[in-house]
Amino acid sequence: MHRNLALIEKLKAIAAAEDCTPAQLALAWVLARSPYIVPIPGTSHRHRLEENAAAATVKISPHTEEALLSLFAPGAASGLRYPANHLARLGI
């Protein structure tokens, strides 16, 4: 958990340098991979919907792209994506 929280703190710093929210940066990073990967953000709040939509205007610099690829390299995050009991119910 501490390892993942450290990743989030670094993501926040990169997003601040890009003058956007961490969510916008994450969505913009995924959008930059189109047409192969398409983000499907979800929300139940209008202000988050607007924040998500604004991610389409975020242009990621090559330096930021490099930083994100390095920061979130495969294996960077720790732990399971879902709690073990949920995985068991899914037969995973």
JSON list of C-alpha atoms in Angstrom, two decimals:
[
{"chain": "A", "resi": 1, "resn": "MET", "atom": "CA", "xyz": [0.00, 0.00, 0.00]},
{"chain": "A", "resi": 2, "resn": "HIS", "atom": "CA", "xyz": [2.78, 2.47, 0.88]},
{"chain": "A", "resi": 3, "resn": "ARG", "atom": "CA", "xyz": [4.45, 1.72, -2.44]},
{"chain": "A", "resi": 4, "resn": "ASN", "atom": "CA", "xyz": [1.26, 2.58, -4.33]},
{"chain": "A", "resi": 5, "resn": "LEU", "atom": "CA", "xyz": [0.71, 5.74, -2.30]},
{"chain": "A", "resi": 6, "resn": "ALA", "atom": "CA", "xyz": [4.23, 6.86, -3.20]},
{"chain": "A", "resi": 7, "resn": "LEU", "atom": "CA", "xyz": [3.36, 6.36, -6.89]},
{"chain": "A", "resi": 8, "resn": "ILE", "atom": "CA", "xyz": [0.25, 8.51, -6.46]},
{"chain": "A", "resi": 9, "resn": "GLU", "atom": "CA", "xyz": [2.26, 11.30, -4.82]},
{"chain": "A", "resi": 10, "resn": "LYS", "atom": "CA", "xyz": [4.63, 11.31, -7.80]},
{"chain": "A", "resi": 11, "resn": "LEU", "atom": "CA", "xyz": [1.65, 11.31, -10.19]},
{"chain": "A", "resi": 12, "resn": "LYS", "atom": "CA", "xyz": [0.22, 14.32, -8.35]},
{"chain": "A", "resi": 13, "resn": "ALA", "atom": "CA", "xyz": [3.52, 16.17, -8.77]},
{"chain": "A", "resi": 14, "resn": "ILE", "atom": "CA", "xyz": [3.68, 15.42, -12.49]},
{"chain": "A", "resi": 15, "resn": "ALA", "atom": "CA", "xyz": [0.04, 16.48, -12.93]},
{"chain": "A", "resi": 16, "resn": "ALA", "atom": "CA", "xyz": [0.70, 19.75, -11.09]},
{"chain": "A", "resi": 17, "resn": "ALA", "atom": "CA", "xyz": [3.64, 20.44, -13.42]},
{"chain": "A", "resi": 18, "resn": "GLU", "atom": "CA", "xyz": [1.32, 19.82, -16.40]},
{"chain": "A", "resi": 19, "resn": "ASP", "atom": "CA", "xyz": [-1.34, 22.09, -14.83]},
{"chain": "A", "resi": 20, "resn": "CYS", "atom": "CA", "xyz": [-4.00, 19.39, -14.66]},
{"chain": "A", "resi": 21, "resn": "THR", "atom": "CA", "xyz": [-5.47, 16.97, -12.15]},
{"chain": "A", "resi": 22, "resn": "PRO", "atom": "CA", "xyz": [-4.02, 13.48, -11.69]},
{"chain": "A", "resi": 23, "resn": "ALA", "atom": "CA", "xyz": [-7.22, 12.03, -13.17]},
{"chain": "A", "resi": 24, "resn": "GLN", "atom": "CA", "xyz": [-6.92, 14.25, -16.24]},
{"chain": "A", "resi": 25, "resn": "LEU", "atom": "CA", "xyz": [-3.29, 13.27, -16.69]},
{"chain": "A", "resi": 26, "resn": "ALA", "atom": "CA", "xyz": [-4.14, 9.57, -16.43]},
{"chain": "A", "resi": 27, "resn": "LEU", "atom": "CA", "xyz": [-6.98, 9.91, -18.94]},
{"chain": "A", "resi": 28, "resn": "ALA", "atom": "CA", "xyz": [-4.85, 12.01, -21.31]},
{"chain": "A", "resi": 29, "resn": "TRP", "atom": "CA", "xyz": [-2.10, 9.38, -21.13]},
{"chain": "A", "resi": 30, "resn": "VAL", "atom": "CA", "xyz": [-4.58, 6.66, -22.10]},
{"chain": "A", "resi": 31, "resn": "LEU", "atom": "CA", "xyz": [-6.11, 8.85, -24.83]},
{"chain": "A", "resi": 32, "resn": "ALA", "atom": "CA", "xyz": [-2.63, 9.31, -26.30]},
{"chain": "A", "resi": 33, "resn": "ARG", "atom": "CA", "xyz": [-2.59, 5.57, -26.97]},
{"chain": "A", "resi": 34, "resn": "SER", "atom": "CA", "xyz": [-5.62, 5.64, -29.26]},
{"chain": "A", "resi": 35, "resn": "PRO", "atom": "CA", "xyz": [-6.84, 3.90, -31.31]},
{"chain": "A", "resi": 36, "resn": "TYR", "atom": "CA", "xyz": [-5.57, 0.84, -29.45]},
{"chain": "A", "resi": 37, "resn": "ILE", "atom": "CA", "xyz": [-6.70, 1.75, -25.95]},
{"chain": "A", "resi": 38, "resn": "VAL", "atom": "CA", "xyz": [-9.86, 3.70, -25.12]},
{"chain": "A", "resi": 39, "resn": "PRO", "atom": "CA", "xyz": [-10.53, 4.99, -21.60]},
{"chain": "A", "resi": 40, "resn": "ILE", "atom": "CA", "xyz": [-13.95, 4.41, -20.12]},
{"chain": "A", "resi": 41, "resn": "PRO", "atom": "CA", "xyz": [-14.09, 6.78, -17.15]},
{"chain": "A", "resi": 42, "resn": "GLY", "atom": "CA", "xyz": [-17.06, 6.58, -14.85]},
{"chain": "A", "resi": 43, "resn": "THR", "atom": "CA", "xyz": [-18.53, 9.02, -12.39]},
{"chain": "A", "resi": 44, "resn": "SER", "atom": "CA", "xyz": [-21.73, 9.94, -10.64]},
{"chain": "A", "resi": 45, "resn": "HIS", "atom": "CA", "xyz": [-20.82, 13.61, -10.23]},
{"chain": "A", "resi": 46, "resn": "ARG", "atom": "CA", "xyz": [-21.19, 16.31, -12.86]},
{"chain": "A", "resi": 47, "resn": "HIS", "atom": "CA", "xyz": [-17.99, 18.14, -11.85]},
{"chain": "A", "resi": 48, "resn": "ARG", "atom": "CA", "xyz": [-16.01, 14.90, -12.31]},
{"chain": "A", "resi": 49, "resn": "LEU", "atom": "CA", "xyz": [-17.61, 14.40, -15.73]},
{"chain": "A", "resi": 50, "resn": "GLU", "atom": "CA", "xyz": [-16.46, 17.89, -16.71]},
{"chain": "A", "resi": 51, "resn": "GLU", "atom": "CA", "xyz": [-13.00, 17.19, -15.28]},
{"chain": "A", "resi": 52, "resn": "ASN", "atom": "CA", "xyz": [-12.80, 13.94, -17.26]},
{"chain": "A", "resi": 53, "resn": "ALA", "atom": "CA", "xyz": [-13.93, 15.63, -20.49]},
{"chain": "A", "resi": 54, "resn": "ALA", "atom": "CA", "xyz": [-11.27, 18.31, -20.06]},
{"chain": "A", "resi": 55, "resn": "ALA", "atom": "CA", "xyz": [-8.63, 15.56, -20.19]},
{"chain": "A", "resi": 56, "resn": "ALA", "atom": "CA", "xyz": [-9.11, 15.53, -23.95]},
{"chain": "A", "resi": 57, "resn": "THR", "atom": "CA", "xyz": [-7.41, 18.94, -24.10]},
{"chain": "A", "resi": 58, "resn": "VAL", "atom": "CA", "xyz": [-4.36, 17.90, -22.08]},
{"chain": "A", "resi": 59, "resn": "LYS", "atom": "CA", "xyz": [-1.30, 17.50, -24.28]},
{"chain": "A", "resi": 60, "resn": "ILE", "atom": "CA", "xyz": [1.38, 15.36, -22.69]},
{"chain": "A", "resi": 61, "resn": "SER", "atom": "CA", "xyz": [4.94, 16.45, -23.32]},
{"chain": "A", "resi": 62, "resn": "PRO", "atom": "CA", "xyz": [7.54, 13.85, -24.32]},
{"chain": "A", "resi": 63, "resn": "HIS", "atom": "CA", "xyz": [9.25, 14.42, -20.96]},
{"chain": "A", "resi": 64, "resn": "THR", "atom": "CA", "xyz": [6.01, 13.69, -19.08]},
{"chain": "A", "resi": 65, "resn": "GLU", "atom": "CA", "xyz": [5.34, 10.66, -21.28]},
{"chain": "A", "resi": 66, "resn": "GLU", "atom": "CA", "xyz": [8.77, 9.32, -20.38]},
{"chain": "A", "resi": 67, "resn": "ALA", "atom": "CA", "xyz": [8.23, 10.03, -16.68]},
{"chain": "A", "resi": 68, "resn": "LEU", "atom": "CA", "xyz": [4.88, 8.23, -16.65]},
{"chain": "A", "resi": 69, "resn": "LEU", "atom": "CA", "xyz": [6.23, 5.21, -18.53]},
{"chain": "A", "resi": 70, "resn": "SER", "atom": "CA", "xyz": [9.08, 4.98, -16.06]},
{"chain": "A", "resi": 71, "resn": "LEU", "atom": "CA", "xyz": [6.94, 5.58, -12.98]},
{"chain": "A", "resi": 72, "resn": "PHE", "atom": "CA", "xyz": [4.25, 3.07, -13.95]},
{"chain": "A", "resi": 73, "resn": "ALA", "atom": "CA", "xyz": [6.41, 0.42, -15.56]},
{"chain": "A", "resi": 74, "resn": "PRO", "atom": "CA", "xyz": [4.99, -3.10, -15.35]},
{"chain": "A", "resi": 75, "resn": "GLY", "atom": "CA", "xyz": [5.26, -4.30, -11.76]},
{"chain": "A", "resi": 76, "resn": "ALA", "atom": "CA", "xyz": [5.51, -0.81, -10.27]},
{"chain": "A", "resi": 77, "resn": "ALA", "atom": "CA", "xyz": [2.25, -1.11, -8.34]},
{"chain": "A", "resi": 78, "resn": "SER", "atom": "CA", "xyz": [1.91, -3.66, -5.58]},
{"chain": "A", "resi": 79, "resn": "GLY", "atom": "CA", "xyz": [-0.97, -5.77, -4.39]},
{"chain": "A", "resi": 80, "resn": "LEU", "atom": "CA", "xyz": [-4.02, -7.21, -6.03]},
{"chain": "A", "resi": 81, "resn": "ARG", "atom": "CA", "xyz": [-6.33, -5.16, -8.23]},
{"chain": "A", "resi": 82, "resn": "TYR", "atom": "CA", "xyz": [-9.35, -6.46, -6.34]},
{"chain": "A", "resi": 83, "resn": "PRO", "atom": "CA", "xyz": [-9.69, -7.91, -2.83]},
{"chain": "A", "resi": 84, "resn": "ALA", "atom": "CA", "xyz": [-8.99, -11.64, -2.62]},
{"chain": "A", "resi": 85, "resn": "ASN", "atom": "CA", "xyz": [-12.60, -12.48, -1.69]},
{"chain": "A", "resi": 86, "resn": "HIS", "atom": "CA", "xyz": [-13.87, -10.78, -4.89]},
{"chain": "A", "resi": 87, "resn": "LEU", "atom": "CA", "xyz": [-11.38, -12.68, -6.99]},
{"chain": "A", "resi": 88, "resn": "ALA", "atom": "CA", "xyz": [-12.48, -15.94, -5.37]},
{"chain": "A", "resi": 89, "resn": "ARG", "atom": "CA", "xyz": [-16.13, -15.23, -6.22]},
{"chain": "A", "resi": 90, "resn": "LEU", "atom": "CA", "xyz": [-15.09, -14.66, -9.82]},
{"chain": "A", "resi": 91, "resn": "GLY", "atom": "CA", "xyz": [-13.12, -17.90, -9.86]},
{"chain": "A", "resi": 92, "resn": "ILE", "atom": "CA", "xyz": [-9.83, -16.09, -10.39]}
]
